[in-house]
Short mmCIF file of N, CA, C and O in Angstrom, two decimals:
data_model
loop_
_atom_site.label_atom_id
_atom_site.label_comp_id
_atom_site.label_asym_id
_atom_site.label_seq_id
_atom_site.Cartn_x
_atom_site.Cartn_y
_atom_site.Cartn_z
N UNK A 598 13.55 -27.11 12.32
CA UNK A 598 12.64 -25.92 12.52
C UNK A 598 11.20 -26.50 12.81
O UNK A 598 10.65 -27.34 12.02
N UNK A 599 10.59 -25.96 13.83
CA UNK A 599 9.40 -26.37 14.35
C UNK A 599 8.30 -25.25 14.22
O UNK A 599 8.73 -24.11 14.62
N UNK A 600 7.17 -25.71 13.99
CA UNK A 600 6.06 -24.63 14.08
C UNK A 600 5.02 -25.12 15.20
O UNK A 600 4.92 -26.44 15.43
N UNK A 601 4.46 -24.33 15.85
CA UNK A 601 3.56 -24.62 16.95
C UNK A 601 2.11 -24.11 16.76
O UNK A 601 1.96 -23.15 16.21
N UNK A 602 1.20 -25.01 16.95
CA UNK A 602 -0.18 -24.61 16.85
C UNK A 602 -0.87 -25.15 18.10
O UNK A 602 -0.24 -25.91 19.01
N UNK A 603 -2.12 -25.04 18.20
CA UNK A 603 -2.88 -25.46 19.44
C UNK A 603 -3.86 -26.65 19.11
O UNK A 603 -4.28 -26.81 17.92
N UNK A 604 -4.29 -27.49 20.00
CA UNK A 604 -5.30 -28.31 20.02
C UNK A 604 -6.59 -27.65 20.56
O UNK A 604 -6.47 -27.08 21.65
N UNK A 605 -7.54 -27.63 19.79
CA UNK A 605 -8.81 -26.99 20.17
C UNK A 605 -9.92 -28.06 20.40
O UNK A 605 -10.16 -28.90 19.63
N UNK A 606 -10.45 -27.95 21.66
CA UNK A 606 -11.54 -28.86 22.04
C UNK A 606 -12.80 -28.36 21.45
O UNK A 606 -13.24 -27.21 21.78
N UNK A 607 -13.54 -29.19 20.62
CA UNK A 607 -14.66 -28.51 19.90
C UNK A 607 -16.07 -29.07 20.48
O UNK A 607 -17.10 -28.59 20.27
N UNK A 608 -15.83 -30.23 21.18
CA UNK A 608 -17.10 -30.96 21.80
C UNK A 608 -16.66 -31.83 22.88
O UNK A 608 -15.61 -32.48 22.86
N UNK A 609 -17.40 -31.66 24.03
CA UNK A 609 -16.99 -32.56 25.19
C UNK A 609 -18.41 -32.91 25.87
O UNK A 609 -18.88 -31.96 26.72
N UNK A 610 -19.07 -34.03 25.59
CA UNK A 610 -20.18 -34.43 26.14
C UNK A 610 -19.99 -35.75 26.93
O UNK A 610 -20.06 -36.72 26.12
N UNK A 611 -19.79 -35.85 28.23
CA UNK A 611 -19.61 -37.10 28.87
C UNK A 611 -18.52 -37.87 28.36
O UNK A 611 -17.40 -37.25 28.26
N UNK A 612 -18.74 -39.07 27.92
CA UNK A 612 -17.57 -40.01 27.49
C UNK A 612 -17.06 -39.70 26.06
O UNK A 612 -16.09 -40.23 25.67
N UNK A 613 -17.69 -38.76 25.39
CA UNK A 613 -17.24 -38.43 23.99
C UNK A 613 -16.76 -37.12 23.88
O UNK A 613 -17.29 -36.09 24.32
N UNK A 614 -15.44 -37.06 23.28
CA UNK A 614 -14.92 -35.70 23.20
C UNK A 614 -14.29 -35.44 21.74
O UNK A 614 -13.72 -36.52 21.19
N UNK A 615 -14.25 -34.29 21.16
CA UNK A 615 -13.77 -34.08 19.81
C UNK A 615 -12.60 -33.07 20.09
O UNK A 615 -12.92 -31.96 20.56
N UNK A 616 -11.52 -33.29 19.59
CA UNK A 616 -10.49 -32.19 19.53
C UNK A 616 -10.07 -31.98 18.02
O UNK A 616 -10.04 -32.84 17.22
N UNK A 617 -9.84 -30.70 17.88
CA UNK A 617 -9.58 -30.33 16.23
C UNK A 617 -8.10 -30.08 16.41
O UNK A 617 -7.50 -29.07 17.29
N UNK A 618 -7.13 -30.56 15.58
CA UNK A 618 -5.75 -30.44 15.50
C UNK A 618 -5.73 -29.23 14.54
O UNK A 618 -5.87 -29.41 13.28
N UNK A 619 -5.14 -28.05 14.94
CA UNK A 619 -5.02 -26.91 14.12
C UNK A 619 -3.78 -26.87 13.25
O UNK A 619 -2.63 -27.19 14.00
N UNK A 620 -3.81 -26.81 12.00
CA UNK A 620 -2.58 -26.90 11.29
C UNK A 620 -1.84 -25.66 11.06
O UNK A 620 -2.57 -24.59 11.14
N UNK A 621 -0.56 -25.70 10.85
CA UNK A 621 0.18 -24.35 10.52
C UNK A 621 -0.13 -23.74 9.23
O UNK A 621 0.71 -23.84 8.41
N UNK A 622 -1.27 -23.03 9.02
CA UNK A 622 -1.59 -22.56 7.89
C UNK A 622 -0.47 -21.48 7.26
O UNK A 622 -0.12 -21.39 6.31
N UNK A 623 -0.18 -20.71 8.32
CA UNK A 623 0.95 -19.74 8.00
C UNK A 623 2.26 -20.44 8.31
O UNK A 623 2.60 -20.71 9.36
N UNK A 624 3.15 -20.65 7.25
CA UNK A 624 4.41 -21.30 7.38
C UNK A 624 5.47 -20.74 6.55
O UNK A 624 5.20 -20.12 5.60
N UNK A 625 6.79 -20.78 6.84
CA UNK A 625 7.75 -20.31 6.06
C UNK A 625 7.86 -20.60 4.54
O UNK A 625 8.47 -20.07 3.69
N UNK A 626 7.35 -21.86 4.29
CA UNK A 626 7.40 -22.44 2.78
C UNK A 626 6.09 -22.01 2.13
O UNK A 626 6.05 -22.34 0.95
N UNK A 627 5.21 -21.32 2.74
CA UNK A 627 3.92 -21.03 2.12
C UNK A 627 3.38 -22.39 1.52
O UNK A 627 2.64 -22.48 0.38
N UNK A 628 3.49 -23.47 2.27
CA UNK A 628 3.09 -24.72 1.93
C UNK A 628 1.47 -24.78 2.16
O UNK A 628 1.01 -24.42 3.15
N UNK A 629 0.78 -25.40 1.21
CA UNK A 629 -0.57 -25.61 1.39
C UNK A 629 -0.82 -26.94 2.21
O UNK A 629 -0.17 -27.94 1.67
N UNK A 630 -1.55 -27.08 3.12
CA UNK A 630 -1.74 -28.29 3.97
C UNK A 630 -3.05 -28.93 3.68
O UNK A 630 -4.05 -28.84 4.28
N UNK A 631 -3.07 -29.72 2.48
CA UNK A 631 -4.17 -30.57 2.12
C UNK A 631 -3.72 -31.86 2.29
O UNK A 631 -3.16 -32.57 1.71
N UNK A 632 -4.16 -32.53 3.65
CA UNK A 632 -3.66 -33.75 4.01
C UNK A 632 -4.15 -34.92 3.27
O UNK A 632 -5.44 -34.86 2.99
N UNK A 633 -3.36 -35.88 2.92
CA UNK A 633 -3.82 -37.00 2.15
C UNK A 633 -3.59 -38.42 2.83
O UNK A 633 -3.95 -39.33 2.22
N UNK A 634 -2.85 -38.32 3.85
CA UNK A 634 -2.60 -39.69 4.67
C UNK A 634 -1.87 -39.21 6.14
O UNK A 634 -1.27 -38.31 6.11
N UNK A 635 -2.09 -40.26 6.97
CA UNK A 635 -1.56 -40.03 8.17
C UNK A 635 -1.55 -41.39 8.92
O UNK A 635 -2.31 -42.29 8.64
N UNK A 636 -0.51 -41.52 9.82
CA UNK A 636 -0.50 -42.84 10.57
C UNK A 636 0.42 -42.32 11.88
O UNK A 636 1.01 -41.41 11.98
N UNK A 637 0.32 -43.24 12.91
CA UNK A 637 1.03 -43.20 14.00
C UNK A 637 2.34 -43.68 14.11
O UNK A 637 2.56 -45.02 13.76
N UNK A 638 3.52 -43.14 14.56
CA UNK A 638 4.71 -43.74 14.74
C UNK A 638 4.76 -44.52 16.07
O UNK A 638 3.79 -44.16 16.82
N UNK A 639 5.68 -45.38 16.36
CA UNK A 639 5.75 -46.17 17.57
C UNK A 639 5.79 -45.29 18.86
O UNK A 639 5.15 -45.76 19.71
N UNK A 640 6.29 -44.12 18.94
CA UNK A 640 6.50 -43.40 20.05
C UNK A 640 5.22 -42.37 20.21
O UNK A 640 5.29 -41.62 21.16
N UNK A 641 4.22 -42.53 19.43
CA UNK A 641 2.88 -41.92 19.53
C UNK A 641 2.84 -40.49 18.68
O UNK A 641 1.74 -39.93 18.63
N UNK A 642 3.99 -40.08 18.11
CA UNK A 642 3.94 -38.86 17.11
C UNK A 642 3.10 -39.35 15.89
O UNK A 642 2.90 -40.60 15.61
N UNK A 643 2.63 -38.31 15.19
CA UNK A 643 1.80 -38.69 13.85
C UNK A 643 2.70 -38.28 12.73
O UNK A 643 3.28 -37.08 12.71
N UNK A 644 2.73 -39.15 11.75
CA UNK A 644 3.40 -38.73 10.47
C UNK A 644 2.20 -38.46 9.50
O UNK A 644 1.32 -39.07 9.44
N UNK A 645 2.28 -37.33 8.65
CA UNK A 645 1.18 -36.93 7.76
C UNK A 645 1.90 -36.45 6.58
O UNK A 645 2.92 -35.77 6.46
N UNK A 646 1.15 -36.81 5.39
CA UNK A 646 1.59 -36.28 4.01
C UNK A 646 0.49 -35.27 3.51
O UNK A 646 -0.66 -35.45 3.97
N UNK A 647 1.02 -34.37 2.73
CA UNK A 647 0.12 -33.52 1.98
C UNK A 647 0.05 -33.69 0.44
O UNK A 647 0.97 -34.24 -0.15
N UNK A 648 -0.98 -33.23 -0.18
CA UNK A 648 -1.21 -33.47 -1.75
C UNK A 648 0.05 -32.78 -2.41
O UNK A 648 0.39 -33.16 -3.39
N UNK A 649 0.51 -31.61 -1.82
CA UNK A 649 1.61 -30.92 -2.44
C UNK A 649 3.10 -31.58 -2.26
O UNK A 649 4.02 -30.81 -2.66
N UNK A 650 3.03 -32.56 -1.62
CA UNK A 650 4.47 -33.34 -1.49
C UNK A 650 5.29 -33.17 -0.33
O UNK A 650 6.32 -33.52 -0.17
N UNK A 651 4.65 -32.81 0.81
CA UNK A 651 5.36 -32.50 2.04
C UNK A 651 5.04 -33.76 3.05
O UNK A 651 3.87 -34.16 2.90
N UNK A 652 5.93 -34.19 3.85
CA UNK A 652 5.68 -35.12 4.94
C UNK A 652 6.00 -34.26 6.20
O UNK A 652 7.06 -33.72 6.48
N UNK A 653 5.12 -34.41 7.17
CA UNK A 653 5.32 -33.72 8.49
C UNK A 653 5.26 -34.85 9.58
O UNK A 653 4.55 -35.77 9.48
N UNK A 654 6.07 -34.42 10.71
CA UNK A 654 5.80 -35.14 12.05
C UNK A 654 5.25 -34.28 12.94
O UNK A 654 5.62 -33.12 13.09
N UNK A 655 4.27 -34.69 13.66
CA UNK A 655 3.61 -33.86 14.57
C UNK A 655 3.64 -34.61 15.93
O UNK A 655 3.09 -35.65 16.10
N UNK A 656 3.86 -33.67 16.97
CA UNK A 656 3.89 -34.25 18.43
C UNK A 656 3.22 -33.37 19.27
O UNK A 656 3.02 -32.08 18.97
N UNK A 657 2.44 -34.02 20.26
CA UNK A 657 1.56 -33.11 21.04
C UNK A 657 2.13 -33.06 22.41
O UNK A 657 2.56 -34.17 22.94
N UNK A 658 2.09 -31.87 23.12
CA UNK A 658 2.59 -31.87 24.35
C UNK A 658 1.83 -30.62 24.98
O UNK A 658 1.79 -29.48 24.60
N UNK A 659 1.05 -31.00 25.99
CA UNK A 659 0.34 -29.86 26.74
C UNK A 659 -0.72 -29.09 26.02
O UNK A 659 -0.68 -27.97 26.04
N UNK A 660 -1.50 -29.72 25.11
CA UNK A 660 -2.48 -29.24 24.10
C UNK A 660 -1.69 -28.25 23.07
O UNK A 660 -2.43 -27.36 22.54
N UNK A 661 -0.40 -28.49 23.03
CA UNK A 661 0.24 -27.79 21.82
C UNK A 661 0.66 -28.79 20.92
O UNK A 661 1.24 -29.75 21.13
N UNK A 662 0.59 -28.46 19.61
CA UNK A 662 1.14 -29.26 18.50
C UNK A 662 2.49 -28.81 17.94
O UNK A 662 2.48 -27.50 17.72
N UNK A 663 3.35 -29.66 17.85
CA UNK A 663 4.71 -29.19 17.28
C UNK A 663 4.97 -29.83 15.98
O UNK A 663 4.84 -31.03 15.92
N UNK A 664 4.89 -29.06 14.91
CA UNK A 664 4.99 -29.50 13.53
C UNK A 664 6.44 -29.46 13.11
O UNK A 664 7.04 -28.44 13.02
N UNK A 665 6.80 -30.43 12.44
CA UNK A 665 8.23 -30.42 11.79
C UNK A 665 8.02 -31.08 10.29
O UNK A 665 7.70 -32.30 10.14
N UNK A 666 8.51 -30.31 9.34
CA UNK A 666 8.39 -30.73 7.90
C UNK A 666 9.73 -31.66 7.75
O UNK A 666 10.81 -30.94 7.83
N UNK A 667 9.54 -32.91 7.42
CA UNK A 667 10.69 -33.65 7.30
C UNK A 667 11.03 -34.03 5.94
O UNK A 667 12.24 -34.47 5.68
N UNK A 668 10.13 -33.77 4.96
CA UNK A 668 10.30 -34.11 3.55
C UNK A 668 9.57 -33.30 2.67
O UNK A 668 8.42 -32.83 3.08
N UNK A 669 9.86 -32.94 1.49
CA UNK A 669 9.18 -32.29 0.43
C UNK A 669 9.52 -32.71 -0.92
O UNK A 669 10.59 -33.31 -1.10
N UNK A 670 8.79 -32.17 -1.86
CA UNK A 670 9.21 -32.49 -3.22
C UNK A 670 8.66 -33.69 -3.82
O UNK A 670 8.95 -34.13 -4.98
N UNK A 671 7.82 -34.52 -3.05
CA UNK A 671 7.24 -35.70 -3.47
C UNK A 671 6.10 -35.44 -4.43
O UNK A 671 5.47 -34.25 -4.32
N UNK A 672 5.84 -36.32 -5.41
CA UNK A 672 4.80 -36.21 -6.35
C UNK A 672 3.41 -36.73 -5.84
O UNK A 672 3.06 -37.91 -5.92
N UNK A 673 2.63 -35.91 -5.30
CA UNK A 673 1.27 -36.08 -4.76
C UNK A 673 1.26 -37.34 -3.88
O UNK A 673 0.68 -38.43 -4.37
N UNK A 674 1.82 -37.53 -2.69
CA UNK A 674 1.68 -38.66 -1.88
C UNK A 674 0.22 -38.72 -1.40
O UNK A 674 -0.43 -37.79 -0.91
N UNK A 675 -0.56 -39.82 -1.74
CA UNK A 675 -1.90 -40.00 -1.48
C UNK A 675 -2.20 -41.11 -0.45
O UNK A 675 -3.31 -41.43 -0.18
N UNK A 676 -1.13 -41.61 0.29
CA UNK A 676 -1.34 -42.44 1.30
C UNK A 676 -0.04 -42.55 2.13
O UNK A 676 1.02 -42.28 1.61
N UNK A 677 -0.11 -42.87 3.40
CA UNK A 677 1.14 -42.99 4.26
C UNK A 677 0.75 -44.12 5.26
O UNK A 677 -0.22 -44.16 5.78
N UNK A 678 1.79 -44.89 5.44
CA UNK A 678 1.76 -45.99 6.41
C UNK A 678 3.15 -46.16 7.26
O UNK A 678 4.00 -46.13 6.46
N UNK A 679 3.07 -46.46 8.45
CA UNK A 679 4.23 -46.61 9.30
C UNK A 679 4.37 -48.15 9.54
O UNK A 679 3.36 -48.58 9.92
N UNK A 680 5.51 -48.67 9.09
CA UNK A 680 5.68 -50.06 9.33
C UNK A 680 7.06 -50.16 9.96
O UNK A 680 8.11 -49.78 9.41
N UNK A 681 6.97 -50.88 11.25
CA UNK A 681 8.35 -51.00 11.97
C UNK A 681 9.12 -49.62 11.95
O UNK A 681 10.31 -49.57 11.96
N UNK A 682 8.32 -48.50 12.28
CA UNK A 682 9.05 -47.29 12.59
C UNK A 682 9.40 -46.61 11.18
O UNK A 682 9.95 -45.48 11.16
N UNK A 683 9.29 -47.20 9.99
CA UNK A 683 9.63 -46.56 8.80
C UNK A 683 8.39 -45.89 8.10
O UNK A 683 7.26 -46.58 8.25
N UNK A 684 8.49 -44.87 7.40
CA UNK A 684 7.47 -44.24 6.70
C UNK A 684 7.33 -44.59 5.22
O UNK A 684 8.42 -44.44 4.55
N UNK A 685 6.26 -45.16 4.82
CA UNK A 685 5.99 -45.61 3.47
C UNK A 685 4.84 -44.83 2.77
O UNK A 685 3.96 -44.34 3.61
N UNK A 686 5.08 -44.35 1.59
CA UNK A 686 4.21 -43.45 0.98
C UNK A 686 3.79 -43.89 -0.41
O UNK A 686 4.68 -44.69 -1.05
N UNK A 687 2.59 -43.90 -0.77
CA UNK A 687 2.12 -44.31 -2.07
C UNK A 687 2.02 -42.81 -2.77
O UNK A 687 1.02 -42.07 -2.51
N UNK A 688 2.78 -42.63 -3.81
CA UNK A 688 2.79 -41.23 -4.65
C UNK A 688 2.24 -41.62 -6.01
O UNK A 688 2.08 -42.68 -6.39
N UNK A 689 2.01 -40.57 -6.70
CA UNK A 689 1.53 -40.74 -8.13
C UNK A 689 2.50 -41.38 -9.07
O UNK A 689 2.14 -42.06 -9.83
N UNK A 690 3.81 -41.34 -8.65
CA UNK A 690 4.78 -41.78 -9.49
C UNK A 690 5.57 -42.93 -8.89
O UNK A 690 6.53 -43.56 -9.61
N UNK A 691 5.33 -43.32 -7.74
CA UNK A 691 6.39 -44.19 -6.98
C UNK A 691 5.76 -44.70 -5.69
O UNK A 691 4.85 -44.11 -5.11
N UNK A 692 6.13 -45.75 -5.17
CA UNK A 692 6.05 -46.28 -3.81
C UNK A 692 7.38 -45.95 -3.13
O UNK A 692 8.43 -46.20 -3.64
N UNK A 693 7.27 -45.10 -2.04
CA UNK A 693 8.55 -44.56 -1.43
C UNK A 693 8.68 -45.05 0.08
O UNK A 693 7.72 -45.09 0.72
N UNK A 694 9.89 -45.18 0.51
CA UNK A 694 10.25 -45.28 1.89
C UNK A 694 11.06 -44.16 2.27
O UNK A 694 12.13 -43.95 1.42
N UNK A 695 10.93 -43.65 3.31
CA UNK A 695 11.63 -42.41 3.71
C UNK A 695 12.72 -42.89 4.75
O UNK A 695 12.38 -43.55 5.74
N UNK A 696 14.04 -42.46 4.48
CA UNK A 696 15.12 -42.74 5.37
C UNK A 696 15.82 -41.48 5.94
O UNK A 696 16.14 -40.55 5.25
N UNK A 697 15.95 -41.37 7.26
CA UNK A 697 16.65 -40.49 7.95
C UNK A 697 18.02 -41.09 8.27
O UNK A 697 18.17 -41.86 9.22
N UNK A 698 19.06 -40.90 7.55
CA UNK A 698 20.31 -41.60 7.67
C UNK A 698 21.21 -41.10 8.75
O UNK A 698 21.90 -41.85 9.29
N UNK A 699 21.00 -39.90 9.09
CA UNK A 699 21.88 -39.27 10.15
C UNK A 699 21.17 -38.94 11.45
O UNK A 699 21.69 -38.33 12.32
N UNK A 700 19.95 -39.37 11.57
CA UNK A 700 19.16 -39.08 12.96
C UNK A 700 18.85 -37.54 13.15
O UNK A 700 18.65 -37.31 14.28
N UNK A 701 18.85 -36.78 12.07
CA UNK A 701 18.48 -35.48 12.34
C UNK A 701 17.03 -35.10 12.26
O UNK A 701 16.66 -33.91 12.22
N UNK A 702 16.19 -35.98 12.09
CA UNK A 702 14.79 -35.93 11.77
C UNK A 702 14.42 -35.08 10.65
O UNK A 702 13.32 -34.51 10.48
N UNK A 703 15.31 -35.23 9.53
CA UNK A 703 15.01 -34.86 8.25
C UNK A 703 15.27 -35.81 7.24
O UNK A 703 16.38 -36.54 7.52
N UNK A 704 14.53 -35.98 6.21
CA UNK A 704 14.71 -37.37 5.33
C UNK A 704 15.86 -37.02 4.43
O UNK A 704 16.07 -35.95 3.82
N UNK A 705 16.86 -37.96 4.46
CA UNK A 705 17.93 -37.83 3.61
C UNK A 705 17.92 -38.70 2.28
O UNK A 705 18.55 -38.44 1.28
N UNK A 706 17.04 -39.69 2.31
CA UNK A 706 17.00 -40.56 1.03
C UNK A 706 15.55 -41.16 0.88
O UNK A 706 14.90 -41.57 1.88
N UNK A 707 14.94 -41.12 -0.40
CA UNK A 707 13.74 -41.63 -0.67
C UNK A 707 13.82 -42.89 -1.43
O UNK A 707 14.63 -42.81 -2.43
#
């Protein structure tokens, strides 16, 4: 299940530009999006975690952001790092590695 938002250009002066990535505030899970970590996957997508225990994959295409929630229920992940294509998290209660065992872009094992 994907949610779509826009990329908003907020500043563009010569060689310097700022784009704001709009988050899906309205979502089917009523999830609060207080981001606590992000990193880039090898293919250019972004992995991001939130204070409330969600992990999202974000891809950009033609100034649109496509958000997919791949994990939830983690205990306050406060940092995220991608190493060799795997997502590592530092949570309040554990260090976690996320595994998608069947390739459906949803986490099957932590």
